[in-house]
Each structure stands twice: as structure tokens, then as C-alpha cells.
C-alpha positions as a printed Julia matrix, in Angstrom:
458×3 Matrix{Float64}:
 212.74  165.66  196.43
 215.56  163.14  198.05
 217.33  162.86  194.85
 217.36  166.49  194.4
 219.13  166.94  197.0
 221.77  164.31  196.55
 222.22  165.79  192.9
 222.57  169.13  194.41
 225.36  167.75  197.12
 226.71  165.81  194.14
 227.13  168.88  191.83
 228.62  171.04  194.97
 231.13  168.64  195.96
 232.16  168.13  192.28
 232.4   171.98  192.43
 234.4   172.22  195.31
 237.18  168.98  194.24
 237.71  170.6   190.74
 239.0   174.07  192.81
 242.03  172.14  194.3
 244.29  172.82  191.4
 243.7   176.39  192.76
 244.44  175.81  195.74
 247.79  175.26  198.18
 247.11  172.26  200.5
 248.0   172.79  204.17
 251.24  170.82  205.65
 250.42  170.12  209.24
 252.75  169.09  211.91
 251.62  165.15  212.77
 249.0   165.75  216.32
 246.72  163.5   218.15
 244.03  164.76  220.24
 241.2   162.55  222.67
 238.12  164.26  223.31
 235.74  163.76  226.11
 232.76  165.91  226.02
 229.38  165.38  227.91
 226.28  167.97  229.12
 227.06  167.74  233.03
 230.5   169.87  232.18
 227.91  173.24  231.66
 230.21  175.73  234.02
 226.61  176.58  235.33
 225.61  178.11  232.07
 223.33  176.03  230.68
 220.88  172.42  232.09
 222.03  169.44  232.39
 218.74  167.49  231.13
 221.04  164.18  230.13
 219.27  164.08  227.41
 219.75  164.56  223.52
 223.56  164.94  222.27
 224.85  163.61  226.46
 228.13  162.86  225.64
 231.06  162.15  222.85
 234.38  160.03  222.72
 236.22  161.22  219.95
 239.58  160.84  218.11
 241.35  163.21  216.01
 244.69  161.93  213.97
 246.45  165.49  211.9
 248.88  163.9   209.22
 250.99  166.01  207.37
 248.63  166.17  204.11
 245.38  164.94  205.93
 243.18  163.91  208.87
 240.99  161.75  210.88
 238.0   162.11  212.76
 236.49  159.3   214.81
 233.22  160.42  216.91
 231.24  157.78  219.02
 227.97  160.04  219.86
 225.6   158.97  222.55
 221.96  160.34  221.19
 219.04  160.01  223.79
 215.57  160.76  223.95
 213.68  160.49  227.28
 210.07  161.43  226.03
 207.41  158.68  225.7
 208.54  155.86  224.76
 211.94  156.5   224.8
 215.03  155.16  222.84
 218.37  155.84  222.07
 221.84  155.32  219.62
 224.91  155.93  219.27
 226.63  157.63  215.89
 229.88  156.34  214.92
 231.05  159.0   212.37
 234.35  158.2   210.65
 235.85  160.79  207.72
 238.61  161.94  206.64
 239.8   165.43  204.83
 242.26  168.06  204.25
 242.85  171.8   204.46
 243.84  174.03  201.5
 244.4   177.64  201.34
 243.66  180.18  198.88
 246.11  183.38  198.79
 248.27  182.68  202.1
 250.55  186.25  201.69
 247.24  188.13  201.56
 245.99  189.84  204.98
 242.79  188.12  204.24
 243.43  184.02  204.97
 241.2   181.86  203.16
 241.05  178.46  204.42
 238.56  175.56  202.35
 238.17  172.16  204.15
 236.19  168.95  202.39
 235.73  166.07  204.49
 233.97  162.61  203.46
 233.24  159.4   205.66
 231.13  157.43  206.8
 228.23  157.29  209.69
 226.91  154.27  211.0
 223.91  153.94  213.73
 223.69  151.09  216.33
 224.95  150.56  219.46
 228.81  151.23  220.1
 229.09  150.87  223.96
 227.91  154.41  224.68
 224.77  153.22  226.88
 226.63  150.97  228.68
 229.78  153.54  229.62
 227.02  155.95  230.45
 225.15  153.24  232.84
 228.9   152.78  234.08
 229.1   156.27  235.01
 226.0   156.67  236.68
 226.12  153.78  239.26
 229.93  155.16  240.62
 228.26  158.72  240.76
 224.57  157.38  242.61
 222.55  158.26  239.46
 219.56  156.85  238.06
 220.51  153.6   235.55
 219.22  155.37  231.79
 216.71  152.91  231.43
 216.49  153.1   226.99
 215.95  150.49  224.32
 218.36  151.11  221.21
 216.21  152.29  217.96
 216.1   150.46  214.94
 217.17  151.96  211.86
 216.31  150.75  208.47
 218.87  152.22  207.06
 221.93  152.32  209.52
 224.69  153.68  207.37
 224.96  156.84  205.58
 227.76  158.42  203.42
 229.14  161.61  204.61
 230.25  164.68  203.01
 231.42  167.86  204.52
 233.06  171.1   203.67
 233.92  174.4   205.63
 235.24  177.96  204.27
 237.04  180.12  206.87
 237.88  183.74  206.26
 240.54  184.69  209.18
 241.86  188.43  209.97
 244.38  189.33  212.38
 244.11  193.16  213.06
 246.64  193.24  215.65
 249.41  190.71  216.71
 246.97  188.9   219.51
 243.49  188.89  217.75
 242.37  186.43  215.33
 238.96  186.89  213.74
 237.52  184.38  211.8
 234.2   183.45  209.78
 233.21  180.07  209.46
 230.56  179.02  206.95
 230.39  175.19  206.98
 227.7   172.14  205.35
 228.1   168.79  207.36
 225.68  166.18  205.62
 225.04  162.48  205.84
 222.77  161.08  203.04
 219.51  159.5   203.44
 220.44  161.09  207.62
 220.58  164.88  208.03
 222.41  167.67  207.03
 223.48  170.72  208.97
 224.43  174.31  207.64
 226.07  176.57  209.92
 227.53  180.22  210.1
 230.05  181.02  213.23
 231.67  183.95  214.26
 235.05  183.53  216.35
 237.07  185.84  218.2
 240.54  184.2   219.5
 242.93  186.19  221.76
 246.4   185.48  222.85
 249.45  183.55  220.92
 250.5   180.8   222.97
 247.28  180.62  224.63
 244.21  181.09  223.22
 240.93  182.31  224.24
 238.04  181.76  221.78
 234.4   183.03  221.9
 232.08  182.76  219.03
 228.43  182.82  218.13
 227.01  181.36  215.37
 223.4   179.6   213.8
 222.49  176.66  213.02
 219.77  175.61  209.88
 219.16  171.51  210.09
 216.94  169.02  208.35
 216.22  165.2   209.72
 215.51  162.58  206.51
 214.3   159.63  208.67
 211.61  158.59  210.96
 213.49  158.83  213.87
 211.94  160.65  216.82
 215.31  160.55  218.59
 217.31  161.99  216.06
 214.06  164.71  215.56
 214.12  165.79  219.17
 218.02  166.01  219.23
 218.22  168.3   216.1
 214.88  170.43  217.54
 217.59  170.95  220.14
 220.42  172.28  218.4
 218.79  174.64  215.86
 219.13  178.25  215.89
 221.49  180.04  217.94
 224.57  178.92  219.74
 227.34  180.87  221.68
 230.22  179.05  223.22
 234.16  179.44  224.38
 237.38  177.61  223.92
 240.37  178.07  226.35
 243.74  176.35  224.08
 246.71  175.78  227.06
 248.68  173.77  224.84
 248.32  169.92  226.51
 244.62  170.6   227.27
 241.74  172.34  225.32
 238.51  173.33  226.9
 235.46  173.71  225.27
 232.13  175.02  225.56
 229.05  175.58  223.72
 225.36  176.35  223.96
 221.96  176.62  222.86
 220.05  179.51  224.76
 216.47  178.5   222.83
 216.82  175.31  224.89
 219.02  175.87  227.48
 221.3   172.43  226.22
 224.82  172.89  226.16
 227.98  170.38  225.88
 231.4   170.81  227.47
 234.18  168.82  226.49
 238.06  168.43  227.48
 240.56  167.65  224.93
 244.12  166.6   225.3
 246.98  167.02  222.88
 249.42  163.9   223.5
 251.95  165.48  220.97
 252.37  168.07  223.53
 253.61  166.2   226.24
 256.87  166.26  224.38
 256.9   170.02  223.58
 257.46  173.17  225.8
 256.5   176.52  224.78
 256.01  177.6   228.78
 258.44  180.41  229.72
 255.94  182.24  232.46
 252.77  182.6   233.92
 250.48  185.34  232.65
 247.38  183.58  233.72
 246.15  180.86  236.39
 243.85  178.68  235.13
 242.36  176.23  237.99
 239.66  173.0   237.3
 238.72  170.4   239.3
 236.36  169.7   242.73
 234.88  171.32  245.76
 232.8   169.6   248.47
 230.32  171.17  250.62
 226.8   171.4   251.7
 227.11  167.51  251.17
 227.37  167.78  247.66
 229.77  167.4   244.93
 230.65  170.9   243.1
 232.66  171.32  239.69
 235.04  174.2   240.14
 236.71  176.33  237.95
 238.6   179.49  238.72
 240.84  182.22  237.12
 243.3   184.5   238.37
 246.01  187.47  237.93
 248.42  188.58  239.52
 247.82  192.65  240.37
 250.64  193.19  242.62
 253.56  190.94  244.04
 252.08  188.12  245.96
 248.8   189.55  245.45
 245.88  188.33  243.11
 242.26  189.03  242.47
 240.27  185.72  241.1
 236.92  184.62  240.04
 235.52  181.26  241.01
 232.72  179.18  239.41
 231.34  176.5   241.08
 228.4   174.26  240.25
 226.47  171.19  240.29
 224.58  170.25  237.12
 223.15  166.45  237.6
 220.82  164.57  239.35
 220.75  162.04  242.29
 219.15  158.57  242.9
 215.81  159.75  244.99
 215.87  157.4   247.74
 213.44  159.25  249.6
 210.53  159.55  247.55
 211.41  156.52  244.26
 209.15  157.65  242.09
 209.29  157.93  237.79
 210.8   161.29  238.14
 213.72  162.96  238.12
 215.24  165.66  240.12
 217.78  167.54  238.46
 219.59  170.45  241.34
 220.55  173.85  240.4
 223.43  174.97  242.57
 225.84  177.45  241.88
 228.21  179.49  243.39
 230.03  182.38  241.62
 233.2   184.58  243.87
 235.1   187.43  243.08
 238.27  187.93  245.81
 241.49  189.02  246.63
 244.43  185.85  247.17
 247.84  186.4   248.77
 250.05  183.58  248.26
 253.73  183.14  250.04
 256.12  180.27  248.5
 258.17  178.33  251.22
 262.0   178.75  250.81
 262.24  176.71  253.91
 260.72  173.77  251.3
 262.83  174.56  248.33
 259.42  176.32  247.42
 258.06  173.49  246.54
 254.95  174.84  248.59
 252.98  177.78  247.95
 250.61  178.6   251.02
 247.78  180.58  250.11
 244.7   182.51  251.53
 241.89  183.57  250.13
 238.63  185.78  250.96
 235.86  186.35  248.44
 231.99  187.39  248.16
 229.33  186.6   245.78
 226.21  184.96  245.02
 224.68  181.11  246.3
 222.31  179.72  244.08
 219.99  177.13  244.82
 217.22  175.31  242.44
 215.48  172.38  241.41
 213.73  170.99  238.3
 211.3   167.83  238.51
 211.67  166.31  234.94
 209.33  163.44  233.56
 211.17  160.24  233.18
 209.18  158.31  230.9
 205.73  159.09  231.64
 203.2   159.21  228.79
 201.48  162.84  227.92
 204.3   164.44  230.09
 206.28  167.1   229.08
 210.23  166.52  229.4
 210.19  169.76  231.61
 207.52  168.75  233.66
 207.99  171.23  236.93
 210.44  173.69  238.44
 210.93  174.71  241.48
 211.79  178.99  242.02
 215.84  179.33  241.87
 216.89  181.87  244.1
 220.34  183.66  245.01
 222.0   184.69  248.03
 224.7   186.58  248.82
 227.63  184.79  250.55
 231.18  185.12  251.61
 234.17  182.63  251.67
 237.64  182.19  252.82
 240.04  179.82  252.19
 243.39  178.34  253.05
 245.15  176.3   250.55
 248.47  174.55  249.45
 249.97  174.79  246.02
 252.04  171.95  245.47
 255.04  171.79  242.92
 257.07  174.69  242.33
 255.98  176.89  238.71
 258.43  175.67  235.82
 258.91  172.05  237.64
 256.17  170.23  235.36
 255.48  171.73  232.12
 253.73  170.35  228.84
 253.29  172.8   226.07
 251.9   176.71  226.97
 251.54  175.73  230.79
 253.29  174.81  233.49
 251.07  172.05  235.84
 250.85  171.62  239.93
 248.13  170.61  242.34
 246.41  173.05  245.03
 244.28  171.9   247.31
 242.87  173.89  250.09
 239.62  173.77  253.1
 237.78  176.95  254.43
 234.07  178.2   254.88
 231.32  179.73  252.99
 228.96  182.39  255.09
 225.5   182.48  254.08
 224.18  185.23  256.01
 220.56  184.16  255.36
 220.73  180.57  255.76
 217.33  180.15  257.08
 215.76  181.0   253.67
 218.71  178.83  251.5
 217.69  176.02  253.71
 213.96  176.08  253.0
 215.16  176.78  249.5
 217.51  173.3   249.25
 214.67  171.29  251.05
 212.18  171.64  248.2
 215.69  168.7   247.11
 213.56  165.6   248.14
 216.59  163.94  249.34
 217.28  166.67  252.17
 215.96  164.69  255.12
 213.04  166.8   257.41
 215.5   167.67  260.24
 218.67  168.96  258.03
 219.52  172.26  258.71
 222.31  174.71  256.62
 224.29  175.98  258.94
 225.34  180.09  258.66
 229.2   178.7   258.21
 229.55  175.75  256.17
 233.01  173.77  255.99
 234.34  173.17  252.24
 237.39  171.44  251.15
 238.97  170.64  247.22
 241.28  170.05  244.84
 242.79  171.09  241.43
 244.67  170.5   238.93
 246.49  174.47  238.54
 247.49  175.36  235.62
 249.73  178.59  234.92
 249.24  179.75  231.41
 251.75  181.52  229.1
 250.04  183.83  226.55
């Protein structure tokens, strides 16, 4: 049955090579992107289990008539006994085009390499990570692999419409395999708005097979089968992505930078405010994002995301189990913002006032206990309303420091979150075993962060 398939992936690829007389190979403009990407970046849509696919460091080299990928892949698997890897995946490939004056654009991609399995410094950067953040050292022998290297071959077909000047549709059909490994077939649909900037949603499915032993690799690809919806935001220096699997509640954020585009500026004005970074409160550490637009002068209506997906050391209660918390707080509000001439406007003063929801949860995961499921208990989640206002300082005047569709500055800012019913969030964040007996959330909470800002040009 094995060599059937590697005839069949023989005969496809010989297929696909003996098209590229047919076909007009892409010149690209010479880029290099590094990609960081790991499961606590979830924008409080999806679980942070740190477990499966936890994290990426990747490299990606566009020459004029090719490019390079270079992944280093962190694979985990917590269940009894427990082991891990990393994937090293180098390949290389190039884009071609069929009919380029046609509305339709046709766009074929082949890609071969190589993917080796071992242990490329992934554990211990993830080790690293946890002991400056308090978390739980990932306790994991590396697997064994008889056969640790595996050819890759890959190939993609886009079809890409623009019905009007801003819209991009675009249907991906794509077969990434490594022999003797796995192989992966996927179908994505993608929606991309905007010209300088981009916003991308898609949805797509995924069909997998595993051709090893490997448990790990097994419970990682159980993971990532099926369905999958997910979001890109393009600003030109930095690229933000997103994706998830609702059957399993995994997902996998990652942050890219462009370092060609620290040369180039395409920024002219801001259509959009695009804010990352973090908020402190409640005595916990909160990734923030936030969006906003202008609606009239000074005036500007914003949504905020803020959440925490990750766990803490328990220091009450050490135990073989993990505690993974479930906050999240999501505002919709109204910000008026006055620049300082006095300051050469180099500061923008701002307040803001906002109302939405408080979540609180936790989940009690099994951390390598035998006949345990991985989602051993969780605790109820519940929301509750709350309110917030905010002063804050925007620092660097818009058009001062500007790297490809955005211009950059730093806010930073203090204020309050109301909960009216804090009695029942505080019985609700208590069920957190490392809330001591006596702590108590008051109605008013003080809060205080920091972003990077981010004022994008469509």
C-alpha cells in the first residue's frame, strides 16, 4: 500500500513539472520574513492546552525566481507517557501562473525539501519561556524515530477573483506530503479586503494521514483534521495571523515581520488604528488587542479584546495538574483624543469609556497521569457585564515613524474596570487555586498598559 502511494505522488509530481513549459513563472521582488507563532496568542478564541503544534520559528527567503522555507516545529503530546519533537522542514519552490490577462488568476506552486525529526532547541526555548513567565517546566522526553528524515513534496493551485477594486477572492486547493511521514490535503476559502492593507478571513478542511508509529505525531494530526477558520491582518512591516480548529478548540497565532519593509513607505494616512500589546489588572497579565475609527473629528468608537490564555505554577496546591484560566474581556466604546500643540503634538491625550462583558473560567487538565483524559475537568465559565474608562498617552506624532502601510507610536494609558457584580466574579476567580482564601475583587479595579499603535493605510 506504501509504495502505491509513493508511485501515485511520483506520477503527480511528474504531472505537475512537465506543465511548466505552459506556464509563466512568477518574478518576485527579493523579501524576508521571521515568523513567530505559538497557541497562547488565541485572541480569546480558541484554548491554550500547550499542547500539540505549541509553537513555530520560521524563515521565509522570496528570490526573484524562487523561495525558501525554514520551519522549526515544536510537536508535544502530554497524554500518558508523554514525549515530544521538533520538525525541521526545509524546501524550496516557485510560483507560476497560467493566463495572467484573464479575470480569472491561476496561480500553481510545487515545493520539495526536506523534513528531519529530532531535537532542534525547541524544548529548551520553550522551558526558557516558561520559567521568565512562572509556568510549569514541560517535563517531556524526545521520541525516537526510526526513520528521522523524510523527503518532501508539495504543490498548491490558487484560483483568485477580484470583483471589485478592494476584494480578492481566492481558492486554495493544496497537497503537502512527507514520505514514509504524513501527508495533508487541504481546501481553503479566502476573502482579502483592502489594497495597502489587507484583511483576510478564510475557512477551509483539512483530510490527513500519519505513516509511523508515532503517538505524538497521531494526537497532533487528530488535532488538526477537519475544519479550520482563521484571519490575517497584512500592515506592511508586520503580519498577523490566526487560525483555528473548532472540533478541538486548538488554535495557533503567529506574528510575522517583513524586514524588507523597513526600507519602504507606502503610509500616506490613517484609515484604521490597529493597537497590540499588554494590560495588567486583577493581578494578572492580559494580551490586548484593539481596533478603532475615527466617526467624527477627534472622536472614535473602538473594540477591545483582552485575554489570558496560559497557565500558572500552582504554588498553592503542587499537585500533577494543571490549571489553565479563562479570562476575557471584550469592550465596545466611544474615545476622544486631543493632540498637544503646546508639545509639537508629539502627545496625543486620550480618554476612553466602554462597556462589555468579563469572563472568568478555569480548566483542570491532566499532566501526565495514566488513564486520564487530557481534558480532565472544567470549571463553569461565566460572564459579567462591566464598564471601563481610561486615560491614556499616545506618544509620537502620526507620520513621524513609518515602515511600509503604517505609521508606528506607543500609547500607554491607566483607568478602571466596574464590575457591578463583583461578589459573584470573585467566587467565580477563586475556584483559580492560586487566589488565596481572603482575596477579594473589588467593584473598581485599577488597570494600566501599553501598546505598540499602529495607524493603518488601506
Amino acid at each position: 500500500m506504501r509504495n502505491k502511494r509513493v508511485l501515485l505522488f511520483t506520477f503527480l509530481f511528474s504531472s505537475f513539472f512537465a506543465t511548466v513549459s505552459a506556464l509563466e513563472i512568477q518574478k518576485n521582488e527579493p523579501r524576508i520574513f521571521a515568523v513567530t507563532a505559538n497557541d497562547k496568542f488565541t485572541y480569546g478564541l480558541s484554548q491554550n492546552k500547550d499542547d500539540q503544534l505549541t509553537a513555530t520559528a520560521e524563515f521565509h527567503f522570496i528570490l526573484p525566481w524562487f523561495f525558501i522555507d525554514i520551519n522549526d516545529n515544536s510537536i508535544t503530546n502530554r497524554s500518558f507517557p508523554g514525549n515530544r519533537y521538533d520538525e525541521l522542514i526545509i524546501k524550496a519552490g516557485t510560483s507560476m501562473k497560467f493566463f495572467e490577462n484573464m479575470p480569472l488568476d491561476i496561480t500553481f506552486t510545487p515545493q520539495t525539501g526536506f523534513c528531519f525529526l529530532g531535537n532542534f532547541g525547541m524544548g529548551f526555548a520553550q522551558n526558557m519561556n516558561h520559567q521568565m513567565s512562572s509556568v510549569d517546566e514541560v517535563k517531556l522526553e524526545y521520541e525516537h524515530f526510526e526513520k528521522p528524515f523524510a523527503p518532501v513534496f508539495n504543490a498548491a493551485i490558487s484560483f483568485s477573483y477580484k470583483p471589485l477594486d478592494f476584494v480578492k477572492l481566492t481558492l486554495d486547493l493544496a497537497s503537502n506530503n512527507a514520505i514514509f511521514y504524513t501527508t495533508d490535503q487541504s481546501m481553503t476559502f479566502n476573502a482579502a479586503f483592502g489594497n495597502k492593507t489587507t484583511f483576510n478571513i478564510f475557512a477551509g478542511y483539512e483530510w490527513n494521514q500519519t505513516h509511523t508509529s508515532s503517538t505524538t505525531l497521531k494526537a497532533y494530526k487528530k488535532q488538526t483534521k477537519g475544519f479550520n477558520y482563521g484571519f490575517n491582518l497584512d500592515t506592511g512591516l508586520f503580519k498577523f495571523d490566526y487560525i483555528t480548529y473548532p472540533q478541538s478548540r486548538n488554535g495557533l497565532g503567529a506574528i510575522c515581520m517583513d524586514f524588507m519593509n523597513f526600507k519602504n513607505h507606502n503610509w500616506e494616512h490613517t484609515d484604521l488604528n490597529f493597537y497590540t500589546g499588554l494590560s495588567f489588572f486583577i493581578n494578572t497579565e492580559f494580551l490586548e488587542t484593539q481596533i478603532e475609527s475615527k466617526i467624527y473629528q477627534n472622536f472614535s468608537v473602538y473594540l477591545n479584546n483582552k485575554y489570558v490564555s496560559g497557565f500558572k505554577t500552582n504554588k498553592v496546591n503542587p499537585s500533577p495538574y494543571r490549571y489553565e484560566r479563562d479570562y476575557e474581556t471584550v469592550t465596545l466604546g466611544l474615545k476622544y483624543e486631543q493632540p498637544l500643540a503646546i508639545l509639537n503634538n508629539w502627545i496625543t491625550p486620550y480618554v476612553e469609556v466602554g462597556t462589555g462583558t468579563a469572563t472568568f473560567g478555569l480548566q483542570k487538565l491532566a499532566y501526565h497521569l495514566p488513564n486520564e483524559n487530557y481534558d480532565f475537568y472544567k470549571y463553569d465559565t461565566k460572564a459579567f457585564w462591566q464598564m471601563e474608562a481610561n486615560i491614556g498617552l499616545d506618544i509620537f506624532p502620526q507620520g513621524m515613524l513609518n515602515f511600509g502601510n503604517a505609521t508606528y507610536s506607543l500609547t500607554v494609558y491607566a483607568g478602571t474596570i466596574f464590575i457591578p457584580d463583583s461578589t459573584g466574579a470573585t467566587k467565580q476567580i477563586k475556584s483559580d487555586t492560586y487566589r488565596t482564601t481572603n482575596w477579594q475583587l473589588h467593584a473598581f479595579e485599577f488597570k494600566w498598559g501599553f501598546a505598540l499603535h499602529m495607524g493603518l493605510d488601506s
